[in-house]
Amino acid sequence: MSKSADASSATANRSYRDVLRNKRVAGLLLGDMLANIGTGMIIVAMPVQTLRIHGHLPPAIAVGMVEAAPFILSTVLALGIGLGRVRIPPRTLLIADCALRALTFTGLGMAAVTGRLSLPMLVAGLLLGAAFRMAGASSRRLLVTSMADEAERYGVNGLLGLNGNVALYVLGPVAGGLMVAANGPGAVLFVDACGALLLMACVLRWVPRTGAESKEPTDAQEDESGWRILRRRPVAARLLVVVFFFNFFYMPIEVALPLYVQGTLHSGASGLGLLWSTLGVGAIVGAALVNLMRGLPQRRLLVAIIGLWALCPIALAAVDNLTAAMIVFALGGLVWAPFTPVAYSFLQSGLRPGEQQPVVTLWTTGATIAAPLGLVAGGPLIQLTGTVTGLVVSGLLTLLLVPVAAVSVLTRSPENPAQP
């Protein structure tokens, strides 16, 4: 057993090293991390900014509106790509996302630091600036996985998860909390704009116009939408439904967390940053272990993650000090981190190159569209029930998803009974 474990560890380590030896992949991953650091800072800064300018609107509703705004237009665009037959090069989409985000967030930052930023202006700016957000997110994954060998795809997805967790939930929130305390939340908008520009520079430098992207699809593939392709893999389609509700039931936590930190934990922006950072520390460990999990039954692993994560908000509601909350959130990050890389590896394993963009974009959209819907529902939920009860409701609903996920995901399809 020891020799087997050592061999598994060596294989995982070699896989990550082999991926990072590819300069183009490493360069794009670096740009992805720099951009995600800015986004991680926004996670801390925007609720603080919203609570300063919400006016007569209830704070939970205002936070929900601001958190939901970046998803609206981006959902429409991504659905057009995933459900339609239009093929836009992922490189082009990612560059457009970076340019629009940098321009819009610079304008919002100028309005914030001069005291002219209002809640409607913030919501409108986030709505416009994130128009390519989902298409850009799926494009990052498509570009990185297309520049690596097929055998390394599992490792690439694991590195993307590790990359995002380090930036979004450790470096970003810590830096965001410090900057908010020193310079105010408006200054963070400039940092996020700079991160988008750095990612664009990495794309221009490391991703060629042709060759690194997926091969040109055949005529038959051009005529198929992402949904039609996905329907040929019923288990993947059912898993998408599970992922949607998994994300939907999670989103009230994001509405409740700044209020929970301010009220129950009696802390501020620094406490919120620390809480997100501990989630990230746990997620880093979980993401680092992803490649070691390739030998486990992938479907059962996904169901187990859902059940274990459901305990996190319930446990969070039971504690009333920052240290205990940080421990709970770190454990939550540990069990949650492998979910996305494992799910995407499962999805991409059965797709031809020409099918990758529409299906991955549709999958990303379907999974992510739960965020604005969950935030819109989460605002009234937290306003009516309070932060602590809202956290418990989120956890209980996720627990109810476990048997549904087990039936949906563990049922093997006749067309591919050997799928892991």
PDB file of N, CA and C in Angstrom, residues 186-226:
ATOM      1  N   GLY A 186     -12.790  51.752  -2.991  1.00  0.00           N
ATOM      2  CA  GLY A 186     -12.694  52.231  -4.365  1.00  0.00           C
ATOM      3  C   GLY A 186     -11.350  51.971  -5.001  1.00  0.00           C
ATOM      4  N   ALA A 187     -10.279  52.015  -4.214  1.00  0.00           N
ATOM      5  CA  ALA A 187      -8.938  51.798  -4.758  1.00  0.00           C
ATOM      6  C   ALA A 187      -8.758  50.390  -5.303  1.00  0.00           C
ATOM      7  N   VAL A 188      -9.519  49.430  -4.763  1.00  0.00           N
ATOM      8  CA  VAL A 188      -9.404  48.043  -5.216  1.00  0.00           C
ATOM      9  C   VAL A 188      -9.844  47.898  -6.664  1.00  0.00           C
ATOM     10  N   LEU A 189     -10.774  48.745  -7.103  1.00  0.00           N
ATOM     11  CA  LEU A 189     -11.245  48.681  -8.483  1.00  0.00           C
ATOM     12  C   LEU A 189     -10.105  48.923  -9.472  1.00  0.00           C
ATOM     13  N   PHE A 190      -9.183  49.815  -9.119  1.00  0.00           N
ATOM     14  CA  PHE A 190      -8.026  50.064  -9.985  1.00  0.00           C
ATOM     15  C   PHE A 190      -7.118  48.839 -10.066  1.00  0.00           C
ATOM     16  N   VAL A 191      -6.954  48.149  -8.943  1.00  0.00           N
ATOM     17  CA  VAL A 191      -6.105  46.952  -8.924  1.00  0.00           C
ATOM     18  C   VAL A 191      -6.698  45.860  -9.802  1.00  0.00           C
ATOM     19  N   ASP A 192      -8.028  45.692  -9.716  1.00  0.00           N
ATOM     20  CA  ASP A 192      -8.669  44.679 -10.542  1.00  0.00           C
ATOM     21  C   ASP A 192      -8.525  45.018 -12.024  1.00  0.00           C
ATOM     22  N   ALA A 193      -8.619  46.300 -12.374  1.00  0.00           N
ATOM     23  CA  ALA A 193      -8.411  46.727 -13.760  1.00  0.00           C
ATOM     24  C   ALA A 193      -6.987  46.408 -14.220  1.00  0.00           C
ATOM     25  N   CYS A 194      -6.012  46.622 -13.355  1.00  0.00           N
ATOM     26  CA  CYS A 194      -4.610  46.292 -13.692  1.00  0.00           C
ATOM     27  C   CYS A 194      -4.432  44.789 -13.878  1.00  0.00           C
ATOM     28  N   GLY A 195      -5.100  43.998 -13.057  1.00  0.00           N
ATOM     29  CA  GLY A 195      -5.020  42.544 -13.200  1.00  0.00           C
ATOM     30  C   GLY A 195      -5.550  42.083 -14.548  1.00  0.00           C
ATOM     31  N   ALA A 196      -6.639  42.712 -15.005  1.00  0.00           N
ATOM     32  CA  ALA A 196      -7.187  42.369 -16.323  1.00  0.00           C
ATOM     33  C   ALA A 196      -6.203  42.712 -17.436  1.00  0.00           C
ATOM     34  N   LEU A 197      -5.525  43.838 -17.303  1.00  0.00           N
ATOM     35  CA  LEU A 197      -4.539  44.227 -18.314  1.00  0.00           C
ATOM     36  C   LEU A 197      -3.348  43.275 -18.324  1.00  0.00           C
ATOM     37  N   LEU A 198      -2.929  42.820 -17.149  1.00  0.00           N
ATOM     38  CA  LEU A 198      -1.819  41.869 -17.074  1.00  0.00           C
ATOM     39  C   LEU A 198      -2.193  40.538 -17.710  1.00  0.00           C
ATOM     40  N   LEU A 199      -3.421  40.087 -17.491  1.00  0.00           N
ATOM     41  CA  LEU A 199      -3.868  38.854 -18.125  1.00  0.00           C
ATOM     42  C   LEU A 199      -3.888  39.017 -19.644  1.00  0.00           C
ATOM     43  N   MET A 200      -4.362  40.158 -20.119  1.00  0.00           N
ATOM     44  CA  MET A 200      -4.391  40.404 -21.557  1.00  0.00           C
ATOM     45  C   MET A 200      -2.974  40.387 -22.140  1.00  0.00           C
ATOM     46  N   ALA A 201      -2.024  40.956 -21.420  1.00  0.00           N
ATOM     47  CA  ALA A 201      -0.632  40.939 -21.884  1.00  0.00           C
ATOM     48  C   ALA A 201      -0.103  39.509 -21.985  1.00  0.00           C
ATOM     49  N   CYS A 202      -0.443  38.675 -21.013  1.00  0.00           N
ATOM     50  CA  CYS A 202      -0.005  37.275 -21.054  1.00  0.00           C
ATOM     51  C   CYS A 202      -0.641  36.522 -22.215  1.00  0.00           C
ATOM     52  N   VAL A 203      -1.920  36.809 -22.484  1.00  0.00           N
ATOM     53  CA  VAL A 203      -2.583  36.167 -23.618  1.00  0.00           C
ATOM     54  C   VAL A 203      -1.909  36.572 -24.925  1.00  0.00           C
ATOM     55  N   LEU A 204      -1.647  37.873 -25.092  1.00  0.00           N
ATOM     56  CA  LEU A 204      -1.007  38.358 -26.311  1.00  0.00           C
ATOM     57  C   LEU A 204       0.405  37.781 -26.475  1.00  0.00           C
ATOM     58  N   ARG A 205       1.086  37.565 -25.364  1.00  0.00           N
ATOM     59  CA  ARG A 205       2.461  37.066 -25.413  1.00  0.00           C
ATOM     60  C   ARG A 205       2.536  35.557 -25.613  1.00  0.00           C
ATOM     61  N   TRP A 206       1.704  34.808 -24.913  1.00  0.00           N
ATOM     62  CA  TRP A 206       1.892  33.363 -24.850  1.00  0.00           C
ATOM     63  C   TRP A 206       0.903  32.554 -25.678  1.00  0.00           C
ATOM     64  N   VAL A 207      -0.236  33.134 -26.030  1.00  0.00           N
ATOM     65  CA  VAL A 207      -1.233  32.373 -26.795  1.00  0.00           C
ATOM     66  C   VAL A 207      -1.201  32.812 -28.245  1.00  0.00           C
ATOM     67  N   PRO A 208      -0.791  31.956 -29.158  1.00  0.00           N
ATOM     68  CA  PRO A 208      -0.739  32.340 -30.573  1.00  0.00           C
ATOM     69  C   PRO A 208      -2.137  32.490 -31.148  1.00  0.00           C
ATOM     70  N   ARG A 209      -2.223  33.214 -32.261  1.00  0.00           N
ATOM     71  CA  ARG A 209      -3.527  33.417 -32.903  1.00  0.00           C
ATOM     72  C   ARG A 209      -4.107  32.098 -33.393  1.00  0.00           C
ATOM     73  N   THR A 210      -3.267  31.196 -33.832  1.00  0.00           N
ATOM     74  CA  THR A 210      -3.713  29.877 -34.274  1.00  0.00           C
ATOM     75  C   THR A 210      -2.776  28.846 -33.681  1.00  0.00           C
ATOM     76  N   GLY A 211      -3.262  27.618 -33.611  1.00  0.00           N
ATOM     77  CA  GLY A 211      -2.398  26.524 -33.163  1.00  0.00           C
ATOM     78  C   GLY A 211      -2.664  26.120 -31.740  1.00  0.00           C
ATOM     79  N   ALA A 212      -2.736  27.100 -30.799  1.00  0.00           N
ATOM     80  CA  ALA A 212      -2.982  26.734 -29.402  1.00  0.00           C
ATOM     81  C   ALA A 212      -4.452  26.514 -29.146  1.00  0.00           C
ATOM     82  N   GLU A 213      -5.311  27.097 -29.992  1.00  0.00           N
ATOM     83  CA  GLU A 213      -6.731  26.914 -29.804  1.00  0.00           C
ATOM     84  C   GLU A 213      -7.159  25.588 -30.421  1.00  0.00           C
ATOM     85  N   SER A 214      -8.384  25.238 -30.169  1.00  0.00           N
ATOM     86  CA  SER A 214      -8.884  23.964 -30.667  1.00  0.00           C
ATOM     87  C   SER A 214      -8.835  23.918 -32.183  1.00  0.00           C
ATOM     88  N   LYS A 215      -8.663  22.737 -32.703  1.00  0.00           N
ATOM     89  CA  LYS A 215      -8.629  22.581 -34.137  1.00  0.00           C
ATOM     90  C   LYS A 215      -9.973  22.994 -34.743  1.00  0.00           C
ATOM     91  N   GLU A 216      -9.937  23.373 -36.043  1.00  0.00           N
ATOM     92  CA  GLU A 216     -11.156  23.772 -36.701  1.00  0.00           C
ATOM     93  C   GLU A 216     -12.133  22.602 -36.722  1.00  0.00           C
ATOM     94  N   PRO A 217     -13.390  22.826 -36.370  1.00  0.00           N
ATOM     95  CA  PRO A 217     -14.349  21.739 -36.367  1.00  0.00           C
ATOM     96  C   PRO A 217     -14.755  21.344 -37.775  1.00  0.00           C
ATOM     97  N   THR A 218     -15.242  20.135 -37.901  1.00  0.00           N
ATOM     98  CA  THR A 218     -15.764  19.699 -39.184  1.00  0.00           C
ATOM     99  C   THR A 218     -17.116  20.333 -39.422  1.00  0.00           C
ATOM    100  N   ASP A 219     -17.644  20.177 -40.649  1.00  0.00           N
ATOM    101  CA  ASP A 219     -18.936  20.769 -40.963  1.00  0.00           C
ATOM    102  C   ASP A 219     -20.023  20.226 -40.068  1.00  0.00           C
ATOM    103  N   ALA A 220     -19.944  18.923 -39.745  1.00  0.00           N
ATOM    104  CA  ALA A 220     -20.971  18.326 -38.882  1.00  0.00           C
ATOM    105  C   ALA A 220     -20.922  18.920 -37.497  1.00  0.00           C
ATOM    106  N   GLN A 221     -19.708  19.170 -37.010  1.00  0.00           N
ATOM    107  CA  GLN A 221     -19.587  19.736 -35.675  1.00  0.00           C
ATOM    108  C   GLN A 221     -20.062  21.180 -35.649  1.00  0.00           C
ATOM    109  N   GLU A 222     -19.852  21.914 -36.760  1.00  0.00           N
ATOM    110  CA  GLU A 222     -20.275  23.314 -36.807  1.00  0.00           C
ATOM    111  C   GLU A 222     -21.778  23.440 -36.687  1.00  0.00           C
ATOM    112  N   ASP A 223     -22.531  22.390 -37.137  1.00  0.00           N
ATOM    113  CA  ASP A 223     -23.986  22.453 -37.146  1.00  0.00           C
ATOM    114  C   ASP A 223     -24.590  22.085 -35.801  1.00  0.00           C
ATOM    115  N   GLU A 224     -23.778  21.682 -34.830  1.00  0.00           N
ATOM    116  CA  GLU A 224     -24.307  21.234 -33.552  1.00  0.00           C
ATOM    117  C   GLU A 224     -24.102  22.282 -32.477  1.00  0.00           C
ATOM    118  N   SER A 225     -25.140  22.516 -31.703  1.00  0.00           N
ATOM    119  CA  SER A 225     -25.031  23.416 -30.556  1.00  0.00           C
ATOM    120  C   SER A 225     -24.456  22.649 -29.375  1.00  0.00           C
ATOM    121  N   GLY A 226     -24.048  23.397 -28.367  1.00  0.00           N
ATOM    122  CA  GLY A 226     -23.515  22.753 -27.171  1.00  0.00           C
ATOM    123  C   GLY A 226     -24.542  21.871 -26.497  1.00  0.00           C
TER     124      GLY A 226
END
